[in-house]
mmCIF file of N, CA, C and O in Angstrom:
data_model
loop_
_atom_site.group_PDB
_atom_site.id
_atom_site.type_symbol
_atom_site.label_atom_id
_atom_site.label_comp_id
_atom_site.label_asym_id
_atom_site.label_seq_id
_atom_site.Cartn_x
_atom_site.Cartn_y
_atom_site.Cartn_z
ATOM 1 N N MET A 1 7.433 -3.781 3.962
ATOM 2 C CA MET A 1 6.856 -4.895 3.308
ATOM 3 C C MET A 1 6.748 -4.859 1.980
ATOM 4 O O MET A 1 6.381 -3.687 1.532
ATOM 5 N N HIS A 2 7.108 -5.785 1.178
ATOM 6 C CA HIS A 2 7.314 -5.844 -0.139
ATOM 7 C C HIS A 2 6.298 -6.925 -0.848
ATOM 8 O O HIS A 2 6.085 -7.815 -0.313
ATOM 9 N N SER A 3 6.222 -6.816 -2.351
ATOM 10 C CA SER A 3 5.179 -7.479 -2.988
ATOM 11 C C SER A 3 5.650 -7.379 -4.458
ATOM 12 O O SER A 3 6.015 -6.381 -4.577
ATOM 13 N N VAL A 4 5.504 -8.544 -5.191
ATOM 14 C CA VAL A 4 5.867 -8.158 -6.575
ATOM 15 C C VAL A 4 4.432 -8.838 -7.254
ATOM 16 O O VAL A 4 3.876 -9.760 -6.951
ATOM 17 N N ALA A 5 3.929 -7.965 -8.055
ATOM 18 C CA ALA A 5 2.975 -8.353 -9.204
ATOM 19 C C ALA A 5 3.584 -8.302 -10.429
ATOM 20 O O ALA A 5 4.772 -7.846 -10.839
ATOM 21 N N TYR A 6 2.636 -8.813 -11.213
ATOM 22 C CA TYR A 6 2.992 -8.618 -12.805
ATOM 23 C C TYR A 6 2.162 -8.170 -13.646
ATOM 24 O O TYR A 6 0.999 -8.232 -13.494
ATOM 25 N N ALA A 7 2.811 -7.060 -14.601
ATOM 26 C CA ALA A 7 1.846 -6.377 -15.312
ATOM 27 C C ALA A 7 1.281 -7.527 -16.382
ATOM 28 O O ALA A 7 1.675 -8.410 -16.812
ATOM 29 N N GLU A 8 0.029 -6.775 -17.379
ATOM 30 C CA GLU A 8 -0.084 -7.496 -18.578
ATOM 31 C C GLU A 8 0.870 -8.017 -19.386
ATOM 32 O O GLU A 8 0.667 -9.330 -19.981
ATOM 33 N N ASP A 9 2.091 -7.165 -19.524
ATOM 34 C CA ASP A 9 2.918 -7.668 -20.215
ATOM 35 C C ASP A 9 3.999 -8.596 -19.735
ATOM 36 O O ASP A 9 5.061 -8.951 -20.658
ATOM 37 N N GLY A 10 4.074 -8.955 -18.796
ATOM 38 C CA GLY A 10 4.701 -9.913 -17.766
ATOM 39 C C GLY A 10 5.566 -9.311 -17.207
ATOM 40 O O GLY A 10 6.478 -9.907 -16.410
ATOM 41 N N ALA A 11 6.023 -7.911 -17.140
ATOM 42 C CA ALA A 11 7.038 -7.410 -16.497
ATOM 43 C C ALA A 11 6.693 -7.300 -15.017
ATOM 44 O O ALA A 11 5.415 -7.071 -14.670
ATOM 45 N N ALA A 12 7.720 -7.367 -14.127
ATOM 46 C CA ALA A 12 7.523 -7.215 -12.712
ATOM 47 C C ALA A 12 7.438 -5.904 -12.212
ATOM 48 O O ALA A 12 7.629 -4.800 -12.852
ATOM 49 N N VAL A 13 6.327 -5.889 -11.231
ATOM 50 C CA VAL A 13 6.002 -4.412 -10.751
ATOM 51 C C VAL A 13 6.122 -4.615 -9.286
ATOM 52 O O VAL A 13 5.319 -5.602 -8.469
ATOM 53 N N TRP A 14 7.107 -4.077 -8.659
ATOM 54 C CA TRP A 14 7.727 -4.165 -7.313
ATOM 55 C C TRP A 14 6.812 -3.047 -6.495
ATOM 56 O O TRP A 14 6.880 -1.817 -6.881
ATOM 57 N N LEU A 15 6.131 -3.541 -5.398
ATOM 58 C CA LEU A 15 5.264 -2.378 -4.480
ATOM 59 C C LEU A 15 5.707 -2.742 -2.986
ATOM 60 O O LEU A 15 6.207 -3.771 -2.665
ATOM 61 N N THR A 16 5.918 -1.708 -2.521
ATOM 62 C CA THR A 16 6.341 -1.417 -1.284
ATOM 63 C C THR A 16 5.294 -1.049 -0.242
ATOM 64 O O THR A 16 4.371 -0.077 -0.881
ATOM 65 N N TYR A 17 4.801 -1.105 0.817
ATOM 66 C CA TYR A 17 3.725 -0.901 1.867
ATOM 67 C C TYR A 17 4.621 -0.590 3.235
ATOM 68 O O TYR A 17 5.316 -1.306 3.683
ATOM 69 N N LYS A 18 4.277 0.510 3.518
ATOM 70 C CA LYS A 18 4.713 1.160 4.955
ATOM 71 C C LYS A 18 3.913 1.488 5.805
ATOM 72 O O LYS A 18 2.760 1.918 5.551
ATOM 73 N N LEU A 19 4.090 1.411 6.971
ATOM 74 C CA LEU A 19 3.127 1.715 8.289
ATOM 75 C C LEU A 19 3.430 3.152 8.541
ATOM 76 O O LEU A 19 4.476 3.634 8.767
ATOM 77 N N LEU A 20 2.272 3.916 8.495
ATOM 78 C CA LEU A 20 2.105 5.530 8.975
ATOM 79 C C LEU A 20 1.789 5.607 10.062
ATOM 80 O O LEU A 20 0.817 4.841 10.529
ATOM 81 N N GLU A 21 2.220 6.419 11.080
ATOM 82 C CA GLU A 21 1.822 6.702 12.462
ATOM 83 C C GLU A 21 2.144 8.120 12.654
ATOM 84 O O GLU A 21 2.859 8.705 12.562
ATOM 85 N N ALA A 22 0.811 8.628 13.339
ATOM 86 C CA ALA A 22 0.792 10.268 13.756
ATOM 87 C C ALA A 22 -0.182 9.975 14.707
ATOM 88 O O ALA A 22 -1.540 9.908 14.659
ATOM 89 N N GLY A 23 -0.089 10.481 16.084
ATOM 90 C CA GLY A 23 -0.589 10.822 16.919
ATOM 91 C C GLY A 23 -1.517 9.710 17.633
ATOM 92 O O GLY A 23 -2.534 9.732 18.069
ATOM 93 N N GLY A 24 -0.762 8.517 17.748
ATOM 94 C CA GLY A 24 -1.295 7.271 17.969
ATOM 95 C C GLY A 24 -2.582 6.520 17.033
ATOM 96 O O GLY A 24 -2.905 5.668 17.407
ATOM 97 N N ARG A 25 -2.500 7.273 15.656
ATOM 98 C CA ARG A 25 -3.425 6.492 14.741
ATOM 99 C C ARG A 25 -2.450 5.913 13.709
ATOM 100 O O ARG A 25 -1.435 6.433 13.651
ATOM 101 N N TYR A 26 -2.782 4.964 12.913
ATOM 102 C CA TYR A 26 -2.121 4.628 11.805
ATOM 103 C C TYR A 26 -2.429 4.592 10.623
ATOM 104 O O TYR A 26 -3.813 4.666 10.596
ATOM 105 N N GLY A 27 -1.845 4.759 9.558
ATOM 106 C CA GLY A 27 -2.240 4.626 8.301
ATOM 107 C C GLY A 27 -1.114 3.708 7.334
ATOM 108 O O GLY A 27 -0.329 2.985 7.936
ATOM 109 N N VAL A 28 -1.249 3.649 6.180
ATOM 110 C CA VAL A 28 -0.516 2.755 4.961
ATOM 111 C C VAL A 28 -0.037 3.550 4.076
ATOM 112 O O VAL A 28 -0.752 4.659 3.424
ATOM 113 N N LEU A 29 1.027 3.508 3.586
ATOM 114 C CA LEU A 29 1.783 4.043 2.403
ATOM 115 C C LEU A 29 2.350 3.219 1.357
ATOM 116 O O LEU A 29 2.638 2.016 1.871
ATOM 117 N N CYS A 30 1.736 3.202 0.156
ATOM 118 C CA CYS A 30 1.849 2.381 -0.795
ATOM 119 C C CYS A 30 2.573 2.873 -2.063
ATOM 120 O O CYS A 30 2.237 4.088 -2.594
ATOM 121 N N TYR A 31 3.628 2.399 -2.406
ATOM 122 C CA TYR A 31 4.494 2.755 -3.747
ATOM 123 C C TYR A 31 5.128 2.105 -4.487
ATOM 124 O O TYR A 31 5.157 0.650 -4.342
ATOM 125 N N ARG A 32 5.158 2.048 -5.912
ATOM 126 C CA ARG A 32 5.558 1.395 -6.783
ATOM 127 C C ARG A 32 7.312 1.636 -6.791
ATOM 128 O O ARG A 32 7.895 2.964 -7.023
ATOM 129 N N GLU A 33 7.863 0.575 -6.650
ATOM 130 C CA GLU A 33 9.431 0.561 -6.760
ATOM 131 C C GLU A 33 9.921 1.168 -8.040
ATOM 132 O O GLU A 33 9.396 0.660 -9.247
ATOM 133 N N GLY A 34 11.044 2.110 -8.273
ATOM 134 C CA GLY A 34 11.671 2.221 -9.578
ATOM 135 C C GLY A 34 10.717 3.135 -10.468
ATOM 136 O O GLY A 34 11.196 3.261 -11.540
ATOM 137 N N VAL A 35 9.802 3.685 -9.885
ATOM 138 C CA VAL A 35 8.962 4.730 -10.626
ATOM 139 C C VAL A 35 9.244 5.938 -10.180
ATOM 140 O O VAL A 35 9.202 6.296 -8.955
ATOM 141 N N ASP A 36 9.259 7.143 -11.201
ATOM 142 C CA ASP A 36 9.706 8.529 -10.705
ATOM 143 C C ASP A 36 7.712 8.941 -9.980
ATOM 144 O O ASP A 36 7.186 9.194 -11.121
ATOM 145 N N ARG A 37 8.110 9.075 -8.866
ATOM 146 C CA ARG A 37 6.727 9.171 -8.189
ATOM 147 C C ARG A 37 6.351 10.852 -8.521
ATOM 148 O O ARG A 37 5.338 10.679 -8.407
ATOM 149 N N ALA A 38 7.392 11.591 -8.849
ATOM 150 C CA ALA A 38 6.931 13.048 -9.128
ATOM 151 C C ALA A 38 6.268 12.905 -10.390
ATOM 152 O O ALA A 38 5.225 13.831 -10.536
ATOM 153 N N GLY A 39 6.544 12.290 -11.470
ATOM 154 C CA GLY A 39 5.925 12.343 -12.653
ATOM 155 C C GLY A 39 4.946 11.544 -12.785
ATOM 156 O O GLY A 39 4.094 11.560 -13.830
ATOM 157 N N ARG A 40 4.461 10.546 -11.990
ATOM 158 C CA ARG A 40 3.529 9.518 -12.316
ATOM 159 C C ARG A 40 2.776 9.690 -10.924
ATOM 160 O O ARG A 40 3.034 8.500 -9.953
ATOM 161 N N PRO A 41 1.750 10.291 -10.318
ATOM 162 C CA PRO A 41 1.160 10.509 -9.213
ATOM 163 C C PRO A 41 0.553 8.942 -8.802
ATOM 164 O O PRO A 41 0.322 8.706 -7.835
ATOM 165 N N TRP A 42 -0.123 8.135 -9.654
ATOM 166 C CA TRP A 42 -0.688 7.225 -9.434
ATOM 167 C C TRP A 42 0.241 6.116 -8.996
ATOM 168 O O TRP A 42 -0.144 5.036 -8.585
ATOM 169 N N ALA A 43 1.773 6.231 -8.793
ATOM 170 C CA ALA A 43 2.395 5.449 -8.558
ATOM 171 C C ALA A 43 2.675 5.344 -6.764
ATOM 172 O O ALA A 43 3.322 4.277 -6.535
ATOM 173 N N VAL A 44 2.019 6.109 -6.216
ATOM 174 C CA VAL A 44 2.322 6.339 -4.905
ATOM 175 C C VAL A 44 0.864 6.737 -4.004
ATOM 176 O O VAL A 44 -0.044 7.595 -4.788
ATOM 177 N N ALA A 45 0.487 6.060 -3.183
ATOM 178 C CA ALA A 45 -0.548 6.695 -2.501
ATOM 179 C C ALA A 45 -0.649 6.050 -0.975
ATOM 180 O O ALA A 45 0.092 5.383 -0.317
ATOM 181 N N ALA A 46 -1.217 7.117 -0.227
ATOM 182 C CA ALA A 46 -1.045 7.048 1.360
ATOM 183 C C ALA A 46 -2.621 7.176 1.945
ATOM 184 O O ALA A 46 -3.457 8.075 1.376
ATOM 185 N N VAL A 47 -2.908 6.489 2.809
ATOM 186 C CA VAL A 47 -4.202 6.548 3.549
ATOM 187 C C VAL A 47 -3.834 6.576 4.970
ATOM 188 O O VAL A 47 -3.295 5.868 5.419
ATOM 189 N N GLU A 48 -4.356 7.669 5.564
ATOM 190 C CA GLU A 48 -3.732 8.250 6.963
ATOM 191 C C GLU A 48 -5.044 8.045 8.067
ATOM 192 O O GLU A 48 -6.145 8.175 7.515
ATOM 193 N N ASP A 49 -4.355 7.863 9.360
ATOM 194 C CA ASP A 49 -5.427 7.988 10.300
ATOM 195 C C ASP A 49 -6.782 7.126 9.975
ATOM 196 O O ASP A 49 -7.803 7.752 10.418
ATOM 197 N N VAL A 50 -6.271 5.746 9.678
ATOM 198 C CA VAL A 50 -7.492 4.898 9.477
ATOM 199 C C VAL A 50 -7.559 3.937 10.723
ATOM 200 O O VAL A 50 -8.834 3.362 11.017
ATOM 201 N N PHE A 51 -6.561 3.352 11.275
ATOM 202 C CA PHE A 51 -6.607 2.577 12.416
ATOM 203 C C PHE A 51 -6.163 2.905 13.835
ATOM 204 O O PHE A 51 -5.291 3.669 13.954
ATOM 205 N N CYS A 52 -6.737 2.457 14.859
ATOM 206 C CA CYS A 52 -6.559 2.841 15.979
ATOM 207 C C CYS A 52 -5.424 1.950 16.765
ATOM 208 O O CYS A 52 -4.793 2.639 17.525
ATOM 209 N N SER A 53 -5.059 0.812 16.126
ATOM 210 C CA SER A 53 -4.166 0.056 16.877
ATOM 211 C C SER A 53 -2.923 -0.291 15.790
ATOM 212 O O SER A 53 -3.411 -0.493 14.504
ATOM 213 N N ARG A 54 -1.879 -0.594 16.126
ATOM 214 C CA ARG A 54 -0.683 -0.918 15.451
ATOM 215 C C ARG A 54 -0.804 -2.275 14.954
ATOM 216 O O ARG A 54 -0.611 -2.745 13.834
ATOM 217 N N GLU A 55 -1.506 -3.256 15.651
ATOM 218 C CA GLU A 55 -1.475 -4.586 15.247
ATOM 219 C C GLU A 55 -2.754 -4.631 14.194
ATOM 220 O O GLU A 55 -2.279 -5.372 13.153
ATOM 221 N N GLN A 56 -3.944 -3.779 14.033
ATOM 222 C CA GLN A 56 -4.787 -3.758 13.132
ATOM 223 C C GLN A 56 -3.833 -3.383 11.874
ATOM 224 O O GLN A 56 -4.329 -3.718 10.730
ATOM 225 N N ALA A 57 -3.364 -2.173 11.915
ATOM 226 C CA ALA A 57 -2.497 -1.592 10.633
ATOM 227 C C ALA A 57 -1.601 -2.473 10.088
ATOM 228 O O ALA A 57 -1.437 -2.904 8.931
ATOM 229 N N GLU A 58 -0.823 -3.311 10.844
ATOM 230 C CA GLU A 58 0.180 -4.226 10.458
ATOM 231 C C GLU A 58 -0.513 -5.430 9.852
ATOM 232 O O GLU A 58 -0.084 -6.067 8.502
ATOM 233 N N GLY A 59 -1.794 -6.148 10.312
ATOM 234 C CA GLY A 59 -2.626 -6.839 9.633
ATOM 235 C C GLY A 59 -3.162 -6.657 8.354
ATOM 236 O O GLY A 59 -2.788 -7.408 7.315
ATOM 237 N N VAL A 60 -3.549 -5.210 8.255
ATOM 238 C CA VAL A 60 -3.834 -4.827 6.903
ATOM 239 C C VAL A 60 -2.701 -4.798 5.930
ATOM 240 O O VAL A 60 -2.841 -5.175 4.620
ATOM 241 N N LEU A 61 -1.679 -4.380 6.482
ATOM 242 C CA LEU A 61 -0.304 -4.187 5.417
ATOM 243 C C LEU A 61 -0.009 -5.770 4.802
ATOM 244 O O LEU A 61 0.211 -5.781 3.901
ATOM 245 N N ARG A 62 -0.083 -6.706 5.849
ATOM 246 C CA ARG A 62 0.167 -7.833 5.505
ATOM 247 C C ARG A 62 -1.072 -8.648 4.403
ATOM 248 O O ARG A 62 -0.485 -9.160 3.378
ATOM 249 N N ARG A 63 -2.390 -8.343 4.559
ATOM 250 C CA ARG A 63 -3.165 -8.510 3.423
ATOM 251 C C ARG A 63 -2.989 -7.477 2.213
ATOM 252 O O ARG A 63 -3.240 -8.108 1.070
ATOM 253 N N LEU A 64 -2.834 -6.383 2.168
ATOM 254 C CA LEU A 64 -2.509 -5.672 1.108
ATOM 255 C C LEU A 64 -1.184 -6.438 0.214
ATOM 256 O O LEU A 64 -1.457 -6.394 -1.160
ATOM 257 N N ALA A 65 -0.272 -6.517 1.027
ATOM 258 C CA ALA A 65 0.856 -7.172 -0.002
ATOM 259 C C ALA A 65 0.557 -8.466 -0.395
ATOM 260 O O ALA A 65 0.804 -8.607 -1.467
ATOM 261 N N GLY A 66 0.022 -9.398 0.358
ATOM 262 C CA GLY A 66 -0.317 -10.954 -0.046
ATOM 263 C C GLY A 66 -1.506 -10.530 -1.329
ATOM 264 O O GLY A 66 -1.299 -11.589 -2.271
ATOM 265 N N ARG A 67 -2.061 -9.543 -1.410
ATOM 266 C CA ARG A 67 -2.828 -9.279 -2.358
ATOM 267 C C ARG A 67 -2.602 -8.407 -3.682
ATOM 268 O O ARG A 67 -3.233 -8.229 -4.722
ATOM 269 N N GLN A 68 -1.373 -7.961 -3.574
ATOM 270 C CA GLN A 68 -0.544 -7.209 -4.402
ATOM 271 C C GLN A 68 -1.506 -5.950 -4.949
ATOM 272 O O GLN A 68 -1.736 -5.791 -6.087
ATOM 273 N N VAL A 69 -2.189 -5.334 -4.028
ATOM 274 C CA VAL A 69 -2.824 -3.983 -4.216
ATOM 275 C C VAL A 69 -1.976 -2.930 -4.824
ATOM 276 O O VAL A 69 -0.929 -2.611 -4.050
ATOM 277 N N ALA A 70 -2.200 -2.536 -5.766
ATOM 278 C CA ALA A 70 -1.480 -1.082 -6.444
ATOM 279 C C ALA A 70 -1.718 0.146 -5.881
ATOM 280 O O ALA A 70 -2.806 0.050 -5.161
ATOM 281 N N PRO A 71 -0.896 1.043 -5.872
ATOM 282 C CA PRO A 71 -1.333 2.345 -5.162
ATOM 283 C C PRO A 71 -2.567 3.046 -5.563
ATOM 284 O O PRO A 71 -3.302 3.553 -4.902
ATOM 285 N N ALA A 72 -2.966 2.766 -6.819
ATOM 286 C CA ALA A 72 -3.944 3.402 -7.397
ATOM 287 C C ALA A 72 -5.122 2.785 -7.097
ATOM 288 O O ALA A 72 -6.194 3.488 -6.913
ATOM 289 N N HIS A 73 -5.248 1.585 -6.228
ATOM 290 C CA HIS A 73 -6.347 1.011 -5.806
ATOM 291 C C HIS A 73 -6.324 0.868 -4.329
ATOM 292 O O HIS A 73 -7.374 0.406 -3.440
ATOM 293 N N LEU A 74 -5.316 1.488 -3.711
ATOM 294 C CA LEU A 74 -5.473 1.548 -1.987
ATOM 295 C C LEU A 74 -6.468 1.753 -1.337
ATOM 296 O O LEU A 74 -7.093 1.347 -0.485
ATOM 297 N N ALA A 75 -6.935 3.120 -1.761
ATOM 298 C CA ALA A 75 -8.043 3.723 -0.922
ATOM 299 C C ALA A 75 -9.307 2.976 -0.980
ATOM 300 O O ALA A 75 -9.883 2.808 0.086
ATOM 301 N N ASP A 76 -9.603 2.327 -2.011
ATOM 302 C CA ASP A 76 -11.001 1.706 -2.645
ATOM 303 C C ASP A 76 -10.843 0.357 -1.722
ATOM 304 O O ASP A 76 -11.662 0.009 -0.969
ATOM 305 N N VAL A 77 -9.711 -0.390 -1.913
ATOM 306 C CA VAL A 77 -9.458 -1.566 -1.154
ATOM 307 C C VAL A 77 -9.442 -1.391 0.555
ATOM 308 O O VAL A 77 -10.099 -2.234 0.765
ATOM 309 N N ILE A 78 -9.047 -0.704 0.989
ATOM 310 C CA ILE A 78 -9.282 -0.434 2.389
ATOM 311 C C ILE A 78 -10.651 0.192 2.818
ATOM 312 O O ILE A 78 -11.113 -0.224 3.843
ATOM 313 N N TRP A 79 -11.162 0.995 1.970
ATOM 314 C CA TRP A 79 -12.408 1.368 2.076
ATOM 315 C C TRP A 79 -13.364 0.124 2.121
ATOM 316 O O TRP A 79 -14.342 0.015 3.063
ATOM 317 N N GLU A 80 -13.152 -0.624 1.356
ATOM 318 C CA GLU A 80 -14.054 -2.118 1.186
ATOM 319 C C GLU A 80 -13.652 -2.862 2.514
ATOM 320 O O GLU A 80 -14.470 -3.994 2.581
ATOM 321 N N MET A 81 -12.745 -2.773 3.169
ATOM 322 C CA MET A 81 -12.157 -4.023 4.209
ATOM 323 C C MET A 81 -13.170 -3.808 5.565
ATOM 324 O O MET A 81 -13.481 -3.132 6.087
#
């Protein structure tokens, strides 16, 4: 799932959200497109083993994309949900 947000200078920031699955539990991966993730660790975040069902995780993905949540805030936003 993808979303676009805009930086303070008006530049488009493309965000990608992906579903993670391991052992029947689900999580979320979020990263900024077009950014060297190795050189900028804030440009990627993953929260694993959070959801029991795929449907619940997919609902959260839609909410994150709709609200344009950046990787740096992913864990905090999921914690507050």
